[in-house]
XYZ file of C-alpha atoms in Angstrom:
574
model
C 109.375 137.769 109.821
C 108.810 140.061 106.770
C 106.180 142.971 107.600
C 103.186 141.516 104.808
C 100.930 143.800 102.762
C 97.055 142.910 103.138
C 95.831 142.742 99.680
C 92.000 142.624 99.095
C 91.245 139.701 97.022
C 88.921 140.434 93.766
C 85.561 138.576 94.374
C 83.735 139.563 90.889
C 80.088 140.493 92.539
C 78.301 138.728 89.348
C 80.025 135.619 89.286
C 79.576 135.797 93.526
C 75.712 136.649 92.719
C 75.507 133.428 89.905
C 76.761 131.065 92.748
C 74.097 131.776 94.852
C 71.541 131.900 92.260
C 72.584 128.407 91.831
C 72.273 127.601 95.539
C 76.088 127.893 97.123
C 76.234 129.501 100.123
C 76.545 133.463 100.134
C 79.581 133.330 101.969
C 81.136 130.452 100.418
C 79.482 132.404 96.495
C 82.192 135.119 97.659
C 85.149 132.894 98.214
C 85.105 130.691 95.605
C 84.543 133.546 92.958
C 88.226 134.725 94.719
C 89.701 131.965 93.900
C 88.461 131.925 90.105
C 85.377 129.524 90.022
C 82.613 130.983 87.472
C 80.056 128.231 87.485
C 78.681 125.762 90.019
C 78.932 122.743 87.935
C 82.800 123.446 88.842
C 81.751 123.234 92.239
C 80.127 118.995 91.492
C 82.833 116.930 93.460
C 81.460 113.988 91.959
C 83.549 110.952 90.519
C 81.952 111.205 87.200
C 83.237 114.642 86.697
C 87.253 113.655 86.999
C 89.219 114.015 83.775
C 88.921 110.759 81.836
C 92.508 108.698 81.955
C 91.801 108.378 77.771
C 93.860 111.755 78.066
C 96.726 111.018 79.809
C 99.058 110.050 77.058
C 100.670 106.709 78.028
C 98.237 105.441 80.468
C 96.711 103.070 77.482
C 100.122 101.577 76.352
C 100.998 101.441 80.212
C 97.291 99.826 81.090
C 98.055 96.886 78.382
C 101.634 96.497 79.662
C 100.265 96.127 83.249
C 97.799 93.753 81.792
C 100.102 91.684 80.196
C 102.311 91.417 83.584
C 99.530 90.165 85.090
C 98.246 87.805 82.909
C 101.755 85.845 82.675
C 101.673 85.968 86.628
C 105.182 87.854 86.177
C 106.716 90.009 88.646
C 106.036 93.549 89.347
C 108.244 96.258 91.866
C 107.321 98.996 92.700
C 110.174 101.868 92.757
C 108.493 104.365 95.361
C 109.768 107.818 96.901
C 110.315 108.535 100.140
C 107.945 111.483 100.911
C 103.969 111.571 101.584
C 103.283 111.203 98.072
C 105.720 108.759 97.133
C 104.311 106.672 99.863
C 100.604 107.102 99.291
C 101.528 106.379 95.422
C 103.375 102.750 96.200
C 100.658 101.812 98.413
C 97.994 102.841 95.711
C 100.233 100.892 93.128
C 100.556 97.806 95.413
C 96.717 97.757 96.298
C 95.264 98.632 93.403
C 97.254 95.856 91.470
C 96.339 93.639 93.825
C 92.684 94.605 93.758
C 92.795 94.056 90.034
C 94.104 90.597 90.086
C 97.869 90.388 90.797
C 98.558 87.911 92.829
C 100.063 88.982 95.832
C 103.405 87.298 95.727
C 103.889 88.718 92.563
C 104.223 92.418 93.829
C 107.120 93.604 95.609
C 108.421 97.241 96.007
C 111.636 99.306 96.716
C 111.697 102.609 98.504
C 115.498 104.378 98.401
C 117.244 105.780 101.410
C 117.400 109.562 101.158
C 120.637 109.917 102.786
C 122.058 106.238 101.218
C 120.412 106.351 97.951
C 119.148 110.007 96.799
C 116.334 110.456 95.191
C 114.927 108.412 92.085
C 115.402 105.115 90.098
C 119.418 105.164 90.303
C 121.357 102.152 89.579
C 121.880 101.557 92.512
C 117.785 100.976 93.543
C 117.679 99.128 90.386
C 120.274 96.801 91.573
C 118.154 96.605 95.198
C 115.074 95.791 93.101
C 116.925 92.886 91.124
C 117.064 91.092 94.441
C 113.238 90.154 93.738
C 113.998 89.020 90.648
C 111.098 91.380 89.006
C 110.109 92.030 85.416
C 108.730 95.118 85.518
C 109.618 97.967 87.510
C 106.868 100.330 88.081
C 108.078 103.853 89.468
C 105.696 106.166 91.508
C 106.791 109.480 92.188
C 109.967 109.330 90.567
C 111.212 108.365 87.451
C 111.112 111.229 84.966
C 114.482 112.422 85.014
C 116.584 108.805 85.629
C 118.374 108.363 82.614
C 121.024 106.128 83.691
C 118.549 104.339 86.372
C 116.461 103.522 83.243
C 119.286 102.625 81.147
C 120.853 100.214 83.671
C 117.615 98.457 84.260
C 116.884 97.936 80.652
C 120.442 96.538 80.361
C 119.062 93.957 82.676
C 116.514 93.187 80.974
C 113.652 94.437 82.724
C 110.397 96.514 81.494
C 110.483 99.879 82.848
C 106.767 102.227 83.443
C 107.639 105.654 84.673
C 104.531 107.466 86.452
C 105.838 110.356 87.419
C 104.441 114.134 87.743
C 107.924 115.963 87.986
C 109.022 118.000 85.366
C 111.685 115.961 82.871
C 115.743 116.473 82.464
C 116.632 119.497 80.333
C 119.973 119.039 78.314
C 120.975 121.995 76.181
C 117.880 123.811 76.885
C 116.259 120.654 75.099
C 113.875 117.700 77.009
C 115.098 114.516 77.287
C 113.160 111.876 78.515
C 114.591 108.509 79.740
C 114.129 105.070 77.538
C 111.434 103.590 79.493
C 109.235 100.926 77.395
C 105.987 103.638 78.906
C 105.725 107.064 80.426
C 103.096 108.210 81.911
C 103.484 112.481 83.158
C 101.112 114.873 82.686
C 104.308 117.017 82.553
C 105.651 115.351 79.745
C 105.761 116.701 75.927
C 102.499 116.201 73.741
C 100.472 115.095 76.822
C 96.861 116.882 76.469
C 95.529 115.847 80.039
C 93.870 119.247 81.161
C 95.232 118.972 84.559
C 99.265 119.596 84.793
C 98.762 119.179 88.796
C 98.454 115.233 89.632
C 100.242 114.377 92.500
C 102.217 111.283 92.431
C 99.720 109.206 93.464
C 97.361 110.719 91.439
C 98.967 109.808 88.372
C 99.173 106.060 89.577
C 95.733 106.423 90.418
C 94.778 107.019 86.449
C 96.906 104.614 85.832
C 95.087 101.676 87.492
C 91.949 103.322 86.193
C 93.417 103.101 82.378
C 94.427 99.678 83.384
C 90.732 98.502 85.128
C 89.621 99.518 81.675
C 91.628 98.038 79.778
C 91.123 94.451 82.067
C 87.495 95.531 81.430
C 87.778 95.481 77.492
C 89.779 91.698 77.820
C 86.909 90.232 79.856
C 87.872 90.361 83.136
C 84.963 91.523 84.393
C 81.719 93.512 83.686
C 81.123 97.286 84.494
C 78.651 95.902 87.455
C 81.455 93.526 89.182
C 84.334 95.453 88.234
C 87.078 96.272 91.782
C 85.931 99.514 93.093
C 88.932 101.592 93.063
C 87.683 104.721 94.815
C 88.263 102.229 98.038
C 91.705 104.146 97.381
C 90.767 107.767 97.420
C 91.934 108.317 100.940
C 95.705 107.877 100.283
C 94.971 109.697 96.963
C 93.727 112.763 98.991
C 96.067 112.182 101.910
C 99.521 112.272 99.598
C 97.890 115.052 97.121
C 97.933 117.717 99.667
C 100.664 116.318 101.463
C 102.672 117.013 98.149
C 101.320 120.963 98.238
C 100.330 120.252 94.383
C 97.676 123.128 92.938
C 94.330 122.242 93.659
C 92.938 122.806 90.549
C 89.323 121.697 89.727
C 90.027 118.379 89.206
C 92.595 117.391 92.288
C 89.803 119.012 94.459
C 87.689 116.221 93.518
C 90.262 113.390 94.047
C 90.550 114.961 97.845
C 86.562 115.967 98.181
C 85.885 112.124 97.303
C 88.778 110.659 100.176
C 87.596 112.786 102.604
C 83.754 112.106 102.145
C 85.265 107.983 102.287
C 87.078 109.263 105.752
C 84.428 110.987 107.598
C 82.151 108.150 106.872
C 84.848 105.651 108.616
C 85.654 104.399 104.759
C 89.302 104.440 104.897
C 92.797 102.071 105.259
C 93.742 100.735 108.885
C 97.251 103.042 108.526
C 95.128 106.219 107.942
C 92.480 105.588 110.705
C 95.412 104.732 113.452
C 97.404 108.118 111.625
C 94.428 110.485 112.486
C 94.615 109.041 115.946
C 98.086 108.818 116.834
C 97.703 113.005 115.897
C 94.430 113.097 117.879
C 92.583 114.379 115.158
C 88.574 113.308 114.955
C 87.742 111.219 111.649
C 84.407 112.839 111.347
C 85.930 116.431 110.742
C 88.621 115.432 108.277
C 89.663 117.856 106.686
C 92.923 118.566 104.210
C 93.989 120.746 107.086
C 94.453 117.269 108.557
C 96.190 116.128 105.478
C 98.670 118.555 105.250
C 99.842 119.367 109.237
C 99.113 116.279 110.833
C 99.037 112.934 108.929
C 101.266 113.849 106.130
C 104.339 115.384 108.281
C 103.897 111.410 110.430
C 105.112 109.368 106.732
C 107.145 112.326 106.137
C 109.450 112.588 109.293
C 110.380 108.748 108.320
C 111.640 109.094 105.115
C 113.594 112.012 106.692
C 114.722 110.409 109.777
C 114.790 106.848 109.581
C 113.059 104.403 106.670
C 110.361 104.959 104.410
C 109.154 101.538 104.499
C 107.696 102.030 107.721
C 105.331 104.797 106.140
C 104.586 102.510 103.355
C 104.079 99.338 105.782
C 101.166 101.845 107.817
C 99.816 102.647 105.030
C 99.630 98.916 103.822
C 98.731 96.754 106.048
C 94.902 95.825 107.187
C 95.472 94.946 110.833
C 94.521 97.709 112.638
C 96.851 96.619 115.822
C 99.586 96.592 113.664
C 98.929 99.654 111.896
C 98.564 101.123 115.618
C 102.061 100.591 116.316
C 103.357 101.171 113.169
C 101.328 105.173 113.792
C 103.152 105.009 117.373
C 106.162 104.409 115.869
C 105.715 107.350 113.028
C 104.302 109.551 115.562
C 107.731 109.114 117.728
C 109.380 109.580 114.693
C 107.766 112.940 113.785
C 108.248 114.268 117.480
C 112.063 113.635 117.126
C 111.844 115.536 113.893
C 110.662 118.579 115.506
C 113.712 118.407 118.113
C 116.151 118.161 115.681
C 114.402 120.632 113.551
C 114.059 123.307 116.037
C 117.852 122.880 116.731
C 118.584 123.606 113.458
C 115.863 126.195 112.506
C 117.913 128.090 115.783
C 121.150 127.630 114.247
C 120.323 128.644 110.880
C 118.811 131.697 111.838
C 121.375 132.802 113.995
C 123.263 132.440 110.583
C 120.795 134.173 109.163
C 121.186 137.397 111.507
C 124.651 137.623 110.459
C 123.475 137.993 106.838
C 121.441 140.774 107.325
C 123.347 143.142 110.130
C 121.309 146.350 108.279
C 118.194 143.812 108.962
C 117.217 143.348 105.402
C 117.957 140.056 103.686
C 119.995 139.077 100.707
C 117.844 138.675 97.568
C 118.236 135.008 98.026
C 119.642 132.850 100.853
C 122.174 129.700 100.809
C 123.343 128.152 104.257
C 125.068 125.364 105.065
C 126.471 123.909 108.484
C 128.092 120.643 108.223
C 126.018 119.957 112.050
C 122.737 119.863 109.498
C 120.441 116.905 108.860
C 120.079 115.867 105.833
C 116.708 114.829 106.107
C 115.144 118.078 108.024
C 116.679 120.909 104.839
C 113.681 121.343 103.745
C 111.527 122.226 106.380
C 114.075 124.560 107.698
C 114.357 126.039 104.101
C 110.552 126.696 104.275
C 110.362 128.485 107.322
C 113.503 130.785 106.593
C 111.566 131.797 102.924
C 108.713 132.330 105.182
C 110.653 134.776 107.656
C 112.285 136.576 105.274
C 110.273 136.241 101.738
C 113.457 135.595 99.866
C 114.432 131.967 97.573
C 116.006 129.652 100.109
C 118.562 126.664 99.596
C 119.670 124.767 103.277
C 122.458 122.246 102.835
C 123.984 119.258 104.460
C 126.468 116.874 104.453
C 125.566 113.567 102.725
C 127.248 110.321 103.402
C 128.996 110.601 100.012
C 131.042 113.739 101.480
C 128.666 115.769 98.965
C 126.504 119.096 99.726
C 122.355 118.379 99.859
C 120.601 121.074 99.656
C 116.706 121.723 99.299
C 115.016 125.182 98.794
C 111.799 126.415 98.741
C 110.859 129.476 97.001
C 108.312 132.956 97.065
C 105.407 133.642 93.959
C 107.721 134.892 90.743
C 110.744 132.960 91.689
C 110.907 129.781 89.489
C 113.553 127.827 91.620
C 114.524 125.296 89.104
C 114.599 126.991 86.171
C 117.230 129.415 88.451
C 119.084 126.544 89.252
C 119.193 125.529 85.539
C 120.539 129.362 84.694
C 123.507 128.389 87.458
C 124.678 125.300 85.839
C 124.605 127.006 82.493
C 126.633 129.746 83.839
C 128.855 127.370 86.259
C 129.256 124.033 84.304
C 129.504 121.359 87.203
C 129.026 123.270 89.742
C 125.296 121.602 90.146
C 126.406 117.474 90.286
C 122.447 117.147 90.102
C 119.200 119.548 90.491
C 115.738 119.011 89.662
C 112.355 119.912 90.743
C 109.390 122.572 90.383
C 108.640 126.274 90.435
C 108.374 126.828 94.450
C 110.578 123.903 95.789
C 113.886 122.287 94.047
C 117.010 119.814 95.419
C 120.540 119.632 94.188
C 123.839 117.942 94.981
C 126.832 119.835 94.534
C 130.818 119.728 96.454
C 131.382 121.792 99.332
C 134.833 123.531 97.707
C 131.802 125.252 95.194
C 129.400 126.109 97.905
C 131.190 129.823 97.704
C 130.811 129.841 93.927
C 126.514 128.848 93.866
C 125.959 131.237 96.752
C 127.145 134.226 94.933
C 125.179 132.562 91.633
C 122.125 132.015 93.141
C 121.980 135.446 94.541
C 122.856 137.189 91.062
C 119.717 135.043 89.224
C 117.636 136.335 92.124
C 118.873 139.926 91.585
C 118.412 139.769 88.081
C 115.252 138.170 88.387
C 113.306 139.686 91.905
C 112.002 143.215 91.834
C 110.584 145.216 94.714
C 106.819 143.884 94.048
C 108.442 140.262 94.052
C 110.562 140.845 97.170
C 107.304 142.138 99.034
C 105.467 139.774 100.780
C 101.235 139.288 100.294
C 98.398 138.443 102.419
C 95.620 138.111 99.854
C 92.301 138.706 102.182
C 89.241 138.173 101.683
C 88.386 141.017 103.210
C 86.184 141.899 106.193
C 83.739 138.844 107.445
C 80.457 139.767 108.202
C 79.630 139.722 111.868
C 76.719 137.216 111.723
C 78.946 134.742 110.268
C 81.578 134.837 113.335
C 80.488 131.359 114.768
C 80.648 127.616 114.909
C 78.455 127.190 112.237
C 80.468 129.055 109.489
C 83.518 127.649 111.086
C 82.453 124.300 110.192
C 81.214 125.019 107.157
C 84.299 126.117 105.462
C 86.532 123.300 107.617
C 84.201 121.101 105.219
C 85.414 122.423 101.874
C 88.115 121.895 99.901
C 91.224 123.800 100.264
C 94.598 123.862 99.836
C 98.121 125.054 97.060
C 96.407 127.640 94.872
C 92.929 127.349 96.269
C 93.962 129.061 99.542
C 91.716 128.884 102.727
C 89.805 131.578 103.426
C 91.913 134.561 105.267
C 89.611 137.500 106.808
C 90.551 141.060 107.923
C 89.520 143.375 110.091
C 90.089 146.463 112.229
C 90.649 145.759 115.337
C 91.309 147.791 119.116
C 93.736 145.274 121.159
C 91.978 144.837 124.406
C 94.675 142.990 126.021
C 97.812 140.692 124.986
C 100.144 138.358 126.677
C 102.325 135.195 125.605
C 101.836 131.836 126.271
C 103.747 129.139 126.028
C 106.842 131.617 126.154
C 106.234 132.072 122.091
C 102.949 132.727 120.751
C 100.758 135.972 121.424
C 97.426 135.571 122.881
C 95.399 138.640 122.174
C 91.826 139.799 123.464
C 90.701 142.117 120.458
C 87.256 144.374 120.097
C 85.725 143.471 116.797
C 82.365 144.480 115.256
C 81.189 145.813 118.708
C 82.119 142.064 120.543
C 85.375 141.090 122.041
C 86.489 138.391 120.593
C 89.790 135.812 121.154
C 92.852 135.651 119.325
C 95.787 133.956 118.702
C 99.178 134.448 117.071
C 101.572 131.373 116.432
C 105.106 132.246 117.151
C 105.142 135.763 117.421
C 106.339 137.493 120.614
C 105.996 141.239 119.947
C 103.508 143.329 121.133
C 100.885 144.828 118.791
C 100.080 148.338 118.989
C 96.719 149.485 120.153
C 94.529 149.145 116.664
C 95.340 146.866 113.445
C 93.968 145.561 110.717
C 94.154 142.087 111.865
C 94.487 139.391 109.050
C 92.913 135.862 110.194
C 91.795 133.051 109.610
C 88.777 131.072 111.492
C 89.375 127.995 114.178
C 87.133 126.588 116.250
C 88.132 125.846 120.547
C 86.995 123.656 122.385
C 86.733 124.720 125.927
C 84.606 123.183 129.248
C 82.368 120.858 126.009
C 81.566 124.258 124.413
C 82.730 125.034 120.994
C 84.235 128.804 120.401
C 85.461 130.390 117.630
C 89.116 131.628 117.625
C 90.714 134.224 115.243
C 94.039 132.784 114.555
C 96.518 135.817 113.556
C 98.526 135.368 110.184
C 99.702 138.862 109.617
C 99.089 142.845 110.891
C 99.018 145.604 108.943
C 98.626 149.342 110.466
């Protein structure tokens, strides 16, 4: 792994000193001026503060549509995605619907198969959908950049609402957006919603809050009986930080509310039996929770095997059947990590071949034809986090075409560089889309050569020596009398996540002792503040010299029914 830099954070001391004039915490006054909160009122998790869905261009036009679906008792299918948030999103589509008076029989959805399908509303998943003879096809997730998908379904006749949070199709260096009777993107031209961040299934969320007004406004019901629709907020928190969106102000608040609903026991039959097929505890939820143990369970079966069975756990209300269905997902996940460690080995074996001086090409493209389509990504992410460099990992798809994912480092705008490729090699890319830090595309395996040595020129071009270097941003040295369980639970309570990192501490340490367990992770006694404290590093193996400036992060151990607190190593410094 790349040798980090520990960079002090800037906590401004008068915005740290307003917080706690206004009651927050000192410790947690510190942190949250870090991470660029200036007033407490920013710190109110409370529904009524969310960003009204009178902002989010379309949602009105896609709220009377919706209403109008209803109303005639005509079909509705959902067009879902088959990752976390594509899954939360169709089962917030399908129960929100049905919670605002769909009829049941009337709502159907489609999820594709990654390595049948690809991703989005093809023609080919509009075809799949026809089969239950819908009107309206209602995409979560997805959507944003299907141009012909949209175009085929219109040609048979069916109403098409896009809610999407991807970025649209540039042609020419110009947006084109596909001919869907509504969008509704935060990401799309002219759309003044203050938060560019929704997940997936936070956009659908709005959307059935545009639409509860809008049934609202026809008589439907009052503002006293009205469906309550935060009864959703768990799979709205679970899928937005399972998606690794920002969490800006406003997203914080859509994951503060689901996990309040969760540690009071408020929350679906799929997510309850989730949290304890991972053996996690309900009443310390947390988006740590989210993120590394319920959201890589729906993920390994879009990867692996079928979506639906995410999306069925997710759905039903029988809590033996959501039991299994967690089993099942939790099998699926374990055979994920088998296949992923295989090729995590492989590719880095590649890798080593890459770099004989040691150091790493400015950007990285590998491809076996052994690879899993379905695991690229992962092993993509934790080659960009060995090395700090833009990484692509392909496979062979069933079409006899290249899949590749890639995940990116902070100044690297993946697909914008993948857009600079297939402007300088013209169908080379078949198809690429995506964000700033992680991107797909589909391209032959004759032209692998050609975007390897492409890819690696934008990142020259692009990537300077501050770029290339990677950052721990600390938060600098934690006060002695706040090393215990306390504290630890305390922050495990808040809000964290993309962009609104968890708190990372350092300190100078003296390594008392050190010794692996588990034949690859480092467990360290250390000497800190006068006390000796225990340690822990996660898949390192080399020793640590005799004094560091230790960067870590806070965990809490249970041991013989007493809690301790654990420093859990993410980086050293001399």
């Amino acid at each position: 792994m790349s040798t980090p830099t520990i960079t002090l954070r800037d906590a401004p001391p008068r915005v740290a000193w307003a917080l706690e004039q206004a009651g927050v915490h000192p410790l947690l006054a510190r942190l949250y001026a870090a991470r660029g909160v200036r007033a407490a009122d920013e710190l109110d998790d409370g529904l009524a503060r969310l960003l009204a869905p009178t902002e989010l261009r379309g949602a009105d036009t896609a709220a009377a549509l919706l209403a109008d679906t209803i109303a005639a008792g005509r079909r509705i299918c959902v067009v879902a995605d088959y990752d976390c948030d594509g899954a939360t999103a169709c089962a917030v589509a399908l129960r929100g619907l049905a919670l605002l008076g769909a009829a049941r029989e009337t709502l159907g959805y489609v999820v594709p198969d990654r390595a049948v399908h690809g991703y989005g509303l093809t023609p080919a998943i509009v075809d799949l959908a026809l089969a239950q003879r819908p009107h309206l096809l209602l995409t979560v997730d997805n959507g944003i950049a299907s141009l012909a998908g949209v175009a085929h379904a219109r040609a048979r006749g069916l109403a098409v609402l896009i809610t999407d949070h991807h970025l649209p199709a540039l042609i020419d260096d110009q947006v084109v957006l596909p001919d869907a009777d509504v969008i509704v993107n935060p990401n799309q031209p002219d759309c003044r919603f203050a938060s560019k961040n929704l997940a997936g299934v936070g956009v659908v969320f709005y959307v059935l809050l545009a639409l509860r007004s809008e049934l609202r406004r026809r008589g439907a019901f009052t503002a006293e009986n009205q469906p309550r629709l935060d009864a959703l907020l768990d799979l709205v928190a679970l899928g937005t930080v399972a998606d690794v969106v920002k969490l800006d102000a406003n997203n914080r608040r859509l994951v503060a509310q689901g996990l309040k609903r969760i540690r009071a026991g408020r929350m679906q039959a799929g997510v309850a039996a989730l949290f304890a097929a991972a053996a996690r505890d309900v009443r310390r939820a947390s988006g740590f929770d989210f993120g590394f143990a319920l959201g890589p369970r729906i993920n390994a079966a879009g990867r692996l095997s079928d979506m639906t069975l995410g999306i069925e756990c997710l759905l039903t209300d029988d809590a033996g059947r959501a039991a299994e269905l967690a089993k099942t997902l939790d099998a699926i996940n374990r055979e994920r990590r088998d296949v992923e460690a295989g090729m995590r080995e492989q590719a880095e074996a590649m890798l080593e071949m890459l770099m004989p001086e040691g150091e790493p090409p400015p950007a990285l493209a590998i491809f076996d034809p052994e690879f899993h389509e379905g695991v690229v990504g992962i092993v993509a992410s934790r080659l960009k986090d060995r090395v700090h460099r833009p990484t692509f990992v392909f496979a062979l798809g069933q079409d006899g075409l290249l899949k590749g994912s890639g995940r990116s480092i902070p100044g690297f705008h993946l697909r914008d560089a993948l857009d600079l490729v297939s402007k300088r090699h013209p169908g080379v890319l078949q198809k690429f889309g995506g964000h700033a830090m992680a991107a797909g595309c589909t391209l032959a395996e004759e032209d692998f050569d050609t975007f390897d040595e492409a890819f690696q020129r934008v990142a020259r071009e692009w990537l300077d020596l501050a770029t290339l270097s990677r950052q721990l941003l600390s938060d600098g040295p934690l006060p002695v009398e706040y090393f215990n369980p306390e504290t630890v639970q305390s922050l495990d309570a808040q809000v964290w996540g993309q962009a609104f990192d968890p708190p990372l501490f350092s300190d100078r340490v003296e390594i008392v002792s050190q010794r692996l367990v588990g034949e690859k992770h480092l467990k360290l006694t250390v000497k800190h503040g006068g006390t000796v404290r225990e340690a822990i590093w996660f898949h390192r193996v080399e020793p640590l010299p005799d004094r560091v400036m230790l960067a870590y992060r806070l965990s809490l151990d249970e041991f013989n029914g007493r809690m301790r607190v654990q420093m859990v190593v993410e980086g050293v410094s001399a």
